[in-house]
Amino acid sequence: MGKPLIYEIMEKPATSCMIGIFSAIWFYIQKKGIGYSHVGLSYETAVEGHWWRIITSAFSHISVLHLVFNMSALWSLGVVEQLGHIGLGVKYYLHYSLVLVVLSGLLVLGMYHFLILRFKIEYFRRVTAVGYSCVVFGWMTILAVKQPSSKLDLFGFLSLPISFAPFESLIFTSIIVPQASFLGHLSGIIVGYAIGWGLIHGMNNYWAFSMLLWIVIIFVLSLKKSGAFDINFLEIEPVTDPSLPSVRFLASGNGRTLHMSTLPIAGAEMV
């Protein structure tokens, strides 16, 4: 008999929070009728400056089956949080989840770029990807390197040896779900091996916070530049209309007095 769910949630706090966040985002997407074109990542939108889609695409799921598959795999991979004794643990999990989101997104765009320019495969210009699968495949790979004796449990009844899980899952999803992003999953595996083999290392709280700060800055600026959303607070235009009231301070012997002068405005209406 397994542990009560509440104990497993306490043992996997980061994973549990992420599953809750992804589920809430999925519910919001369904309620608002948001589709692939609104949040997905493609080469075409990246060229147009929609870099914010690297983040929105990773955190969005349109299909409930896609969400269930990814969250089931993520729950099983949450064992990483309990492996602090071999150098993993909660901090490692959070730090490198951030790395996987960004680098796998950039890598898949690089693959699209190569295939479009080198082999003239225009199909990849418009392929739109969503979902956390790239990070899931990345963690499968890291765990396969760090803890090859582990098993990956899916849906509560399917158990795969973790050492083969990345490529087994890559082939399985490509056959069962033809529209799944093969290159997106492959990019997660490649970045996962780079992390597992120590080619990408040295993440700590300082670098994670710095990376997160840059992600927020680029996210907001690319939103503004792409015009996807109107972010008025980023731009303040000076008002120089002489017909508007002017306010100034007048010096007096006892301090300062606020003085306002107004001029009539022709044709003004309350809106």
PDB file of C-alpha atoms in Angstrom:
ATOM      1  CA  MET A   1       0.000   0.000   0.000  1.00  0.00           C
ATOM      2  CA  GLY A   2       1.422   3.371  -1.013  1.00  0.00           C
ATOM      3  CA  LYS A   3       1.771   6.490   1.067  1.00  0.00           C
ATOM      4  CA  PRO A   4      -1.237   8.805   1.543  1.00  0.00           C
ATOM      5  CA  LEU A   5      -1.357  11.499  -1.134  1.00  0.00           C
ATOM      6  CA  ILE A   6      -0.820  14.303   1.385  1.00  0.00           C
ATOM      7  CA  TYR A   7       2.553  12.841   2.376  1.00  0.00           C
ATOM      8  CA  GLU A   8       3.639  12.547  -1.251  1.00  0.00           C
ATOM      9  CA  ILE A   9       2.638  16.165  -1.842  1.00  0.00           C
ATOM     10  CA  MET A  10       4.752  17.230   1.136  1.00  0.00           C
ATOM     11  CA  GLU A  11       7.697  15.242  -0.219  1.00  0.00           C
ATOM     12  CA  LYS A  12       7.341  16.881  -3.647  1.00  0.00           C
ATOM     13  CA  PRO A  13       6.417  20.501  -2.828  1.00  0.00           C
ATOM     14  CA  ALA A  14       7.816  22.098  -6.006  1.00  0.00           C
ATOM     15  CA  THR A  15       6.299  19.466  -8.288  1.00  0.00           C
ATOM     16  CA  SER A  16       2.937  19.707  -6.521  1.00  0.00           C
ATOM     17  CA  CYS A  17       2.886  23.509  -6.885  1.00  0.00           C
ATOM     18  CA  MET A  18       3.836  23.305 -10.566  1.00  0.00           C
ATOM     19  CA  ILE A  19       1.103  20.756 -11.301  1.00  0.00           C
ATOM     20  CA  GLY A  20      -1.382  23.052  -9.560  1.00  0.00           C
ATOM     21  CA  ILE A  21      -0.185  26.036 -11.621  1.00  0.00           C
ATOM     22  CA  PHE A  22      -0.349  24.114 -14.920  1.00  0.00           C
ATOM     23  CA  SER A  23      -3.842  22.859 -14.102  1.00  0.00           C
ATOM     24  CA  ALA A  24      -5.031  26.386 -13.253  1.00  0.00           C
ATOM     25  CA  ILE A  25      -3.550  27.719 -16.506  1.00  0.00           C
ATOM     26  CA  TRP A  26      -5.250  24.938 -18.480  1.00  0.00           C
ATOM     27  CA  PHE A  27      -8.591  25.776 -16.844  1.00  0.00           C
ATOM     28  CA  TYR A  28      -8.115  29.479 -17.683  1.00  0.00           C
ATOM     29  CA  ILE A  29      -7.215  28.633 -21.304  1.00  0.00           C
ATOM     30  CA  GLN A  30     -10.358  26.518 -21.675  1.00  0.00           C
ATOM     31  CA  LYS A  31     -12.556  29.161 -20.084  1.00  0.00           C
ATOM     32  CA  LYS A  32     -11.210  31.971 -22.285  1.00  0.00           C
ATOM     33  CA  GLY A  33     -11.075  29.942 -25.490  1.00  0.00           C
ATOM     34  CA  ILE A  34      -7.335  30.507 -25.945  1.00  0.00           C
ATOM     35  CA  GLY A  35      -5.716  28.497 -28.753  1.00  0.00           C
ATOM     36  CA  TYR A  36      -2.303  27.522 -30.100  1.00  0.00           C
ATOM     37  CA  SER A  37      -1.933  30.739 -32.067  1.00  0.00           C
ATOM     38  CA  HIS A  38      -2.316  32.857 -28.926  1.00  0.00           C
ATOM     39  CA  VAL A  39       0.353  31.252 -26.720  1.00  0.00           C
ATOM     40  CA  GLY A  40       2.275  28.750 -28.872  1.00  0.00           C
ATOM     41  CA  LEU A  41       5.877  29.060 -30.029  1.00  0.00           C
ATOM     42  CA  SER A  42       6.776  28.958 -33.709  1.00  0.00           C
ATOM     43  CA  TYR A  43       9.713  30.090 -35.829  1.00  0.00           C
ATOM     44  CA  GLU A  44       7.527  32.627 -37.602  1.00  0.00           C
ATOM     45  CA  THR A  45       6.377  34.312 -34.381  1.00  0.00           C
ATOM     46  CA  ALA A  46       9.910  34.261 -32.939  1.00  0.00           C
ATOM     47  CA  VAL A  47      11.216  36.100 -36.002  1.00  0.00           C
ATOM     48  CA  GLU A  48       8.492  38.690 -35.413  1.00  0.00           C
ATOM     49  CA  GLY A  49       9.876  39.285 -31.919  1.00  0.00           C
ATOM     50  CA  HIS A  50       7.424  37.214 -29.876  1.00  0.00           C
ATOM     51  CA  TRP A  51      10.127  35.872 -27.548  1.00  0.00           C
ATOM     52  CA  TRP A  52       7.632  35.829 -24.682  1.00  0.00           C
ATOM     53  CA  ARG A  53       6.133  32.738 -26.309  1.00  0.00           C
ATOM     54  CA  ILE A  54       9.094  30.633 -25.111  1.00  0.00           C
ATOM     55  CA  ILE A  55       7.562  30.988 -21.641  1.00  0.00           C
ATOM     56  CA  THR A  56       3.844  30.950 -22.469  1.00  0.00           C
ATOM     57  CA  SER A  57       4.186  27.918 -24.739  1.00  0.00           C
ATOM     58  CA  ALA A  58       5.957  25.893 -22.026  1.00  0.00           C
ATOM     59  CA  PHE A  59       3.291  26.642 -19.415  1.00  0.00           C
ATOM     60  CA  SER A  60       0.256  26.137 -21.665  1.00  0.00           C
ATOM     61  CA  HIS A  61      -1.646  22.969 -22.565  1.00  0.00           C
ATOM     62  CA  ILE A  62      -4.594  23.023 -24.929  1.00  0.00           C
ATOM     63  CA  SER A  63      -5.594  19.343 -24.850  1.00  0.00           C
ATOM     64  CA  VAL A  64      -6.599  17.719 -21.574  1.00  0.00           C
ATOM     65  CA  LEU A  65      -4.821  14.494 -22.627  1.00  0.00           C
ATOM     66  CA  HIS A  66      -1.615  16.453 -23.183  1.00  0.00           C
ATOM     67  CA  LEU A  67      -1.971  17.965 -19.725  1.00  0.00           C
ATOM     68  CA  VAL A  68      -2.668  14.585 -18.078  1.00  0.00           C
ATOM     69  CA  PHE A  69       0.287  12.884 -19.770  1.00  0.00           C
ATOM     70  CA  ASN A  70       2.728  15.662 -18.883  1.00  0.00           C
ATOM     71  CA  MET A  71       1.506  16.023 -15.307  1.00  0.00           C
ATOM     72  CA  SER A  72       1.605  12.251 -14.756  1.00  0.00           C
ATOM     73  CA  ALA A  73       5.202  12.119 -15.970  1.00  0.00           C
ATOM     74  CA  LEU A  74       6.098  15.250 -13.995  1.00  0.00           C
ATOM     75  CA  TRP A  75       4.668  13.753 -10.801  1.00  0.00           C
ATOM     76  CA  SER A  76       6.824  10.663 -11.243  1.00  0.00           C
ATOM     77  CA  LEU A  77       9.898  12.781 -12.025  1.00  0.00           C
ATOM     78  CA  GLY A  78       9.305  14.772  -8.831  1.00  0.00           C
ATOM     79  CA  VAL A  79      11.426  12.110  -7.139  1.00  0.00           C
ATOM     80  CA  VAL A  80      14.327  14.424  -8.067  1.00  0.00           C
ATOM     81  CA  GLU A  81      13.276  16.578  -5.111  1.00  0.00           C
ATOM     82  CA  GLN A  82      14.005  13.674  -2.754  1.00  0.00           C
ATOM     83  CA  LEU A  83      17.499  12.970  -4.098  1.00  0.00           C
ATOM     84  CA  GLY A  84      19.435  15.647  -2.265  1.00  0.00           C
ATOM     85  CA  HIS A  85      21.929  13.000  -1.116  1.00  0.00           C
ATOM     86  CA  ILE A  86      23.225  12.601  -4.690  1.00  0.00           C
ATOM     87  CA  GLY A  87      23.385  16.325  -5.425  1.00  0.00           C
ATOM     88  CA  LEU A  88      19.844  16.864  -6.659  1.00  0.00           C
ATOM     89  CA  GLY A  89      16.990  18.053  -4.409  1.00  0.00           C
ATOM     90  CA  VAL A  90      14.423  20.862  -4.493  1.00  0.00           C
ATOM     91  CA  LYS A  91      16.788  23.739  -5.351  1.00  0.00           C
ATOM     92  CA  TYR A  92      18.467  21.745  -8.114  1.00  0.00           C
ATOM     93  CA  TYR A  93      15.039  20.846  -9.471  1.00  0.00           C
ATOM     94  CA  LEU A  94      13.833  24.453  -9.576  1.00  0.00           C
ATOM     95  CA  HIS A  95      17.096  25.900 -10.904  1.00  0.00           C
ATOM     96  CA  TYR A  96      17.421  23.491 -13.798  1.00  0.00           C
ATOM     97  CA  SER A  97      13.712  23.481 -14.638  1.00  0.00           C
ATOM     98  CA  LEU A  98      14.236  27.164 -15.436  1.00  0.00           C
ATOM     99  CA  VAL A  99      17.281  26.300 -17.553  1.00  0.00           C
ATOM    100  CA  LEU A 100      15.351  23.578 -19.408  1.00  0.00           C
ATOM    101  CA  VAL A 101      12.448  25.893 -20.246  1.00  0.00           C
ATOM    102  CA  VAL A 102      14.696  28.538 -21.787  1.00  0.00           C
ATOM    103  CA  LEU A 103      17.403  26.437 -23.463  1.00  0.00           C
ATOM    104  CA  SER A 104      15.072  23.821 -24.933  1.00  0.00           C
ATOM    105  CA  GLY A 105      12.916  26.605 -26.382  1.00  0.00           C
ATOM    106  CA  LEU A 106      15.938  28.325 -27.921  1.00  0.00           C
ATOM    107  CA  LEU A 107      17.331  25.016 -29.203  1.00  0.00           C
ATOM    108  CA  VAL A 108      14.132  24.031 -30.987  1.00  0.00           C
ATOM    109  CA  LEU A 109      14.049  27.450 -32.657  1.00  0.00           C
ATOM    110  CA  GLY A 110      17.668  26.879 -33.724  1.00  0.00           C
ATOM    111  CA  MET A 111      16.663  23.520 -35.230  1.00  0.00           C
ATOM    112  CA  TYR A 112      13.800  25.148 -37.111  1.00  0.00           C
ATOM    113  CA  HIS A 113      16.181  27.838 -38.393  1.00  0.00           C
ATOM    114  CA  PHE A 114      18.651  25.234 -39.664  1.00  0.00           C
ATOM    115  CA  LEU A 115      15.988  23.109 -41.380  1.00  0.00           C
ATOM    116  CA  ILE A 116      14.347  26.127 -43.015  1.00  0.00           C
ATOM    117  CA  LEU A 117      17.519  27.783 -44.305  1.00  0.00           C
ATOM    118  CA  ARG A 118      19.615  24.691 -45.083  1.00  0.00           C
ATOM    119  CA  PHE A 119      16.990  22.291 -46.394  1.00  0.00           C
ATOM    120  CA  LYS A 120      14.262  24.800 -47.367  1.00  0.00           C
ATOM    121  CA  ILE A 121      11.610  22.963 -45.329  1.00  0.00           C
ATOM    122  CA  GLU A 122       9.087  25.766 -44.995  1.00  0.00           C
ATOM    123  CA  TYR A 123       6.790  23.539 -42.960  1.00  0.00           C
ATOM    124  CA  PHE A 124       8.826  24.279 -39.836  1.00  0.00           C
ATOM    125  CA  ARG A 125       8.290  27.993 -40.244  1.00  0.00           C
ATOM    126  CA  ARG A 126       4.704  27.697 -39.045  1.00  0.00           C
ATOM    127  CA  VAL A 127       4.812  24.684 -36.705  1.00  0.00           C
ATOM    128  CA  THR A 128       3.412  25.871 -33.368  1.00  0.00           C
ATOM    129  CA  ALA A 129       4.333  24.064 -30.160  1.00  0.00           C
ATOM    130  CA  VAL A 130       2.840  24.228 -26.671  1.00  0.00           C
ATOM    131  CA  GLY A 131       3.323  22.223 -23.501  1.00  0.00           C
ATOM    132  CA  TYR A 132       5.834  21.349 -20.800  1.00  0.00           C
ATOM    133  CA  SER A 133       6.984  18.210 -22.621  1.00  0.00           C
ATOM    134  CA  CYS A 134      10.440  19.580 -23.414  1.00  0.00           C
ATOM    135  CA  VAL A 135      11.138  19.995 -19.691  1.00  0.00           C
ATOM    136  CA  VAL A 136       9.583  16.603 -18.873  1.00  0.00           C
ATOM    137  CA  PHE A 137      11.862  14.930 -21.424  1.00  0.00           C
ATOM    138  CA  GLY A 138      14.788  16.894 -20.038  1.00  0.00           C
ATOM    139  CA  TRP A 139      14.171  15.589 -16.507  1.00  0.00           C
ATOM    140  CA  MET A 140      13.744  12.033 -17.802  1.00  0.00           C
ATOM    141  CA  THR A 141      17.201  12.350 -19.332  1.00  0.00           C
ATOM    142  CA  ILE A 142      18.833  13.923 -16.265  1.00  0.00           C
ATOM    143  CA  LEU A 143      17.396  11.192 -14.051  1.00  0.00           C
ATOM    144  CA  ALA A 144      18.540   8.542 -16.541  1.00  0.00           C
ATOM    145  CA  VAL A 145      22.095   9.871 -16.159  1.00  0.00           C
ATOM    146  CA  LYS A 146      22.043  10.499 -12.401  1.00  0.00           C
ATOM    147  CA  GLN A 147      19.858   7.589 -11.227  1.00  0.00           C
ATOM    148  CA  PRO A 148      19.707   4.961 -14.021  1.00  0.00           C
ATOM    149  CA  SER A 149      18.111   2.348 -11.750  1.00  0.00           C
ATOM    150  CA  SER A 150      14.959   4.466 -11.269  1.00  0.00           C
ATOM    151  CA  LYS A 151      11.640   3.803 -12.997  1.00  0.00           C
ATOM    152  CA  LEU A 152       9.199   6.240 -14.567  1.00  0.00           C
ATOM    153  CA  ASP A 153       5.560   5.597 -13.633  1.00  0.00           C
ATOM    154  CA  LEU A 154       2.893   6.895 -16.001  1.00  0.00           C
ATOM    155  CA  PHE A 155      -0.841   6.997 -15.285  1.00  0.00           C
ATOM    156  CA  GLY A 156      -0.310   4.863 -12.179  1.00  0.00           C
ATOM    157  CA  PHE A 157       0.069   1.568 -14.069  1.00  0.00           C
ATOM    158  CA  LEU A 158       2.762   1.959 -16.769  1.00  0.00           C
ATOM    159  CA  SER A 159       6.331   1.670 -15.490  1.00  0.00           C
ATOM    160  CA  LEU A 160       9.370   2.304 -17.702  1.00  0.00           C
ATOM    161  CA  PRO A 161      13.070   1.885 -16.844  1.00  0.00           C
ATOM    162  CA  ILE A 162      14.286   5.468 -16.622  1.00  0.00           C
ATOM    163  CA  SER A 163      17.489   4.701 -18.522  1.00  0.00           C
ATOM    164  CA  PHE A 164      15.420   4.071 -21.677  1.00  0.00           C
ATOM    165  CA  ALA A 165      12.453   6.311 -20.895  1.00  0.00           C
ATOM    166  CA  PRO A 166      13.522   9.432 -22.869  1.00  0.00           C
ATOM    167  CA  PHE A 167      13.827   7.677 -26.230  1.00  0.00           C
ATOM    168  CA  GLU A 168      11.031   5.190 -25.536  1.00  0.00           C
ATOM    169  CA  SER A 169       8.707   8.096 -24.765  1.00  0.00           C
ATOM    170  CA  LEU A 170       9.999  10.032 -27.789  1.00  0.00           C
ATOM    171  CA  ILE A 171       9.114   7.158 -30.141  1.00  0.00           C
ATOM    172  CA  PHE A 172       5.880   6.316 -28.316  1.00  0.00           C
ATOM    173  CA  THR A 173       4.491   9.862 -28.454  1.00  0.00           C
ATOM    174  CA  SER A 174       5.531  10.280 -32.102  1.00  0.00           C
ATOM    175  CA  ILE A 175       3.551   7.147 -33.056  1.00  0.00           C
ATOM    176  CA  ILE A 176       0.512   7.603 -30.805  1.00  0.00           C
ATOM    177  CA  VAL A 177       0.306  11.398 -31.183  1.00  0.00           C
ATOM    178  CA  PRO A 178       1.650  12.275 -34.672  1.00  0.00           C
ATOM    179  CA  GLN A 179       1.139  16.003 -34.106  1.00  0.00           C
ATOM    180  CA  ALA A 180       3.447  15.932 -31.054  1.00  0.00           C
ATOM    181  CA  SER A 181       6.560  18.076 -31.458  1.00  0.00           C
ATOM    182  CA  PHE A 182       9.352  15.581 -32.136  1.00  0.00           C
ATOM    183  CA  LEU A 183      11.980  18.333 -32.278  1.00  0.00           C
ATOM    184  CA  GLY A 184      10.623  19.932 -29.100  1.00  0.00           C
ATOM    185  CA  HIS A 185      10.950  16.654 -27.204  1.00  0.00           C
ATOM    186  CA  LEU A 186      14.372  16.003 -28.746  1.00  0.00           C
ATOM    187  CA  SER A 187      15.581  19.445 -27.675  1.00  0.00           C
ATOM    188  CA  GLY A 188      14.588  18.632 -24.093  1.00  0.00           C
ATOM    189  CA  ILE A 189      16.572  15.379 -24.259  1.00  0.00           C
ATOM    190  CA  ILE A 190      19.665  17.155 -25.640  1.00  0.00           C
ATOM    191  CA  VAL A 191      19.593  19.867 -22.958  1.00  0.00           C
ATOM    192  CA  GLY A 192      18.912  17.154 -20.361  1.00  0.00           C
ATOM    193  CA  TYR A 193      22.061  15.271 -21.352  1.00  0.00           C
ATOM    194  CA  ALA A 194      24.074  18.514 -21.271  1.00  0.00           C
ATOM    195  CA  ILE A 195      22.905  19.090 -17.684  1.00  0.00           C
ATOM    196  CA  GLY A 196      23.218  15.448 -16.598  1.00  0.00           C
ATOM    197  CA  TRP A 197      26.771  15.154 -17.952  1.00  0.00           C
ATOM    198  CA  GLY A 198      27.798  18.400 -16.296  1.00  0.00           C
ATOM    199  CA  LEU A 199      28.262  20.410 -19.512  1.00  0.00           C
ATOM    200  CA  ILE A 200      25.786  22.899 -18.073  1.00  0.00           C
ATOM    201  CA  HIS A 201      26.402  23.352 -14.368  1.00  0.00           C
ATOM    202  CA  GLY A 202      27.001  25.894 -11.605  1.00  0.00           C
ATOM    203  CA  MET A 203      23.407  27.056 -11.113  1.00  0.00           C
ATOM    204  CA  ASN A 204      22.766  28.495  -7.657  1.00  0.00           C
ATOM    205  CA  ASN A 205      20.312  30.952  -6.124  1.00  0.00           C
ATOM    206  CA  TYR A 206      22.240  33.965  -7.470  1.00  0.00           C
ATOM    207  CA  TRP A 207      22.356  32.738 -11.072  1.00  0.00           C
ATOM    208  CA  ALA A 208      18.780  31.455 -10.925  1.00  0.00           C
ATOM    209  CA  PHE A 209      17.532  34.838  -9.680  1.00  0.00           C
ATOM    210  CA  SER A 210      19.603  36.689 -12.295  1.00  0.00           C
ATOM    211  CA  MET A 211      18.276  34.427 -15.038  1.00  0.00           C
ATOM    212  CA  LEU A 212      14.714  34.870 -13.816  1.00  0.00           C
ATOM    213  CA  LEU A 213      15.149  38.649 -13.771  1.00  0.00           C
ATOM    214  CA  TRP A 214      16.394  38.679 -17.380  1.00  0.00           C
ATOM    215  CA  ILE A 215      13.524  36.413 -18.409  1.00  0.00           C
ATOM    216  CA  VAL A 216      11.008  38.851 -16.904  1.00  0.00           C
ATOM    217  CA  ILE A 217      12.681  41.851 -18.595  1.00  0.00           C
ATOM    218  CA  ILE A 218      12.840  40.187 -22.030  1.00  0.00           C
ATOM    219  CA  PHE A 219       9.315  38.822 -21.595  1.00  0.00           C
ATOM    220  CA  VAL A 220       7.833  42.250 -20.894  1.00  0.00           C
ATOM    221  CA  LEU A 221       9.878  44.089 -23.536  1.00  0.00           C
ATOM    222  CA  SER A 222       9.079  41.531 -26.237  1.00  0.00           C
ATOM    223  CA  LEU A 223       5.390  41.756 -25.315  1.00  0.00           C
ATOM    224  CA  LYS A 224       5.592  45.503 -25.718  1.00  0.00           C
ATOM    225  CA  LYS A 225       7.574  45.367 -28.962  1.00  0.00           C
ATOM    226  CA  SER A 226       5.431  42.695 -30.585  1.00  0.00           C
ATOM    227  CA  GLY A 227       2.249  44.602 -29.748  1.00  0.00           C
ATOM    228  CA  ALA A 228       0.587  41.420 -28.513  1.00  0.00           C
ATOM    229  CA  PHE A 229      -0.662  43.285 -25.463  1.00  0.00           C
ATOM    230  CA  ASP A 230      -0.998  46.971 -24.733  1.00  0.00           C
ATOM    231  CA  ILE A 231       1.305  47.671 -21.792  1.00  0.00           C
ATOM    232  CA  ASN A 232       0.680  51.352 -21.204  1.00  0.00           C
ATOM    233  CA  PHE A 233       2.638  51.614 -17.982  1.00  0.00           C
ATOM    234  CA  LEU A 234       5.907  51.157 -19.867  1.00  0.00           C
ATOM    235  CA  GLU A 235       5.511  54.438 -21.724  1.00  0.00           C
ATOM    236  CA  ILE A 236       4.555  57.825 -20.302  1.00  0.00           C
ATOM    237  CA  GLU A 237       4.012  60.607 -22.811  1.00  0.00           C
ATOM    238  CA  PRO A 238       4.354  64.213 -21.625  1.00  0.00           C
ATOM    239  CA  VAL A 239       1.242  66.356 -21.938  1.00  0.00           C
ATOM    240  CA  THR A 240       2.015  69.728 -23.513  1.00  0.00           C
ATOM    241  CA  ASP A 241      -1.471  70.911 -24.413  1.00  0.00           C
ATOM    242  CA  PRO A 242      -1.595  74.596 -23.319  1.00  0.00           C
ATOM    243  CA  SER A 243      -5.359  74.398 -22.931  1.00  0.00           C
ATOM    244  CA  LEU A 244      -5.021  72.010 -19.974  1.00  0.00           C
ATOM    245  CA  PRO A 245      -4.770  73.306 -16.393  1.00  0.00           C
ATOM    246  CA  SER A 246      -1.254  74.194 -15.231  1.00  0.00           C
ATOM    247  CA  VAL A 247      -0.054  73.695 -11.695  1.00  0.00           C
ATOM    248  CA  ARG A 248       2.889  75.517 -10.098  1.00  0.00           C
ATOM    249  CA  PHE A 249       4.250  76.397  -6.676  1.00  0.00           C
ATOM    250  CA  LEU A 250       4.528  80.009  -5.626  1.00  0.00           C
ATOM    251  CA  ALA A 251       7.064  80.957  -2.975  1.00  0.00           C
ATOM    252  CA  SER A 252       5.750  82.993  -0.054  1.00  0.00           C
ATOM    253  CA  GLY A 253       7.090  84.169   3.226  1.00  0.00           C
ATOM    254  CA  ASN A 254       5.469  81.342   5.152  1.00  0.00           C
ATOM    255  CA  GLY A 255       6.325  78.559   2.710  1.00  0.00           C
ATOM    256  CA  ARG A 256       4.880  77.478  -0.599  1.00  0.00           C
ATOM    257  CA  THR A 257       1.394  78.025  -1.991  1.00  0.00           C
ATOM    258  CA  LEU A 258      -0.184  75.773  -4.589  1.00  0.00           C
ATOM    259  CA  HIS A 259      -1.603  77.791  -7.482  1.00  0.00           C
ATOM    260  CA  MET A 260      -3.645  76.426 -10.391  1.00  0.00           C
ATOM    261  CA  SER A 261      -4.536  78.416 -13.471  1.00  0.00           C
ATOM    262  CA  THR A 262      -7.069  77.183 -16.019  1.00  0.00           C
ATOM    263  CA  LEU A 263      -8.164  78.209 -19.467  1.00  0.00           C
ATOM    264  CA  PRO A 264     -11.493  77.326 -21.075  1.00  0.00           C
ATOM    265  CA  ILE A 265     -11.358  74.327 -23.386  1.00  0.00           C
ATOM    266  CA  ALA A 266     -13.478  74.605 -26.504  1.00  0.00           C
ATOM    267  CA  GLY A 267     -15.687  71.642 -27.280  1.00  0.00           C
ATOM    268  CA  ALA A 268     -14.675  69.625 -24.201  1.00  0.00           C
ATOM    269  CA  GLU A 269     -16.967  66.839 -23.072  1.00  0.00           C
ATOM    270  CA  MET A 270     -17.091  64.443 -20.124  1.00  0.00           C
ATOM    271  CA  VAL A 271     -16.482  60.931 -21.323  1.00  0.00           C
TER     272      VAL A 271
END
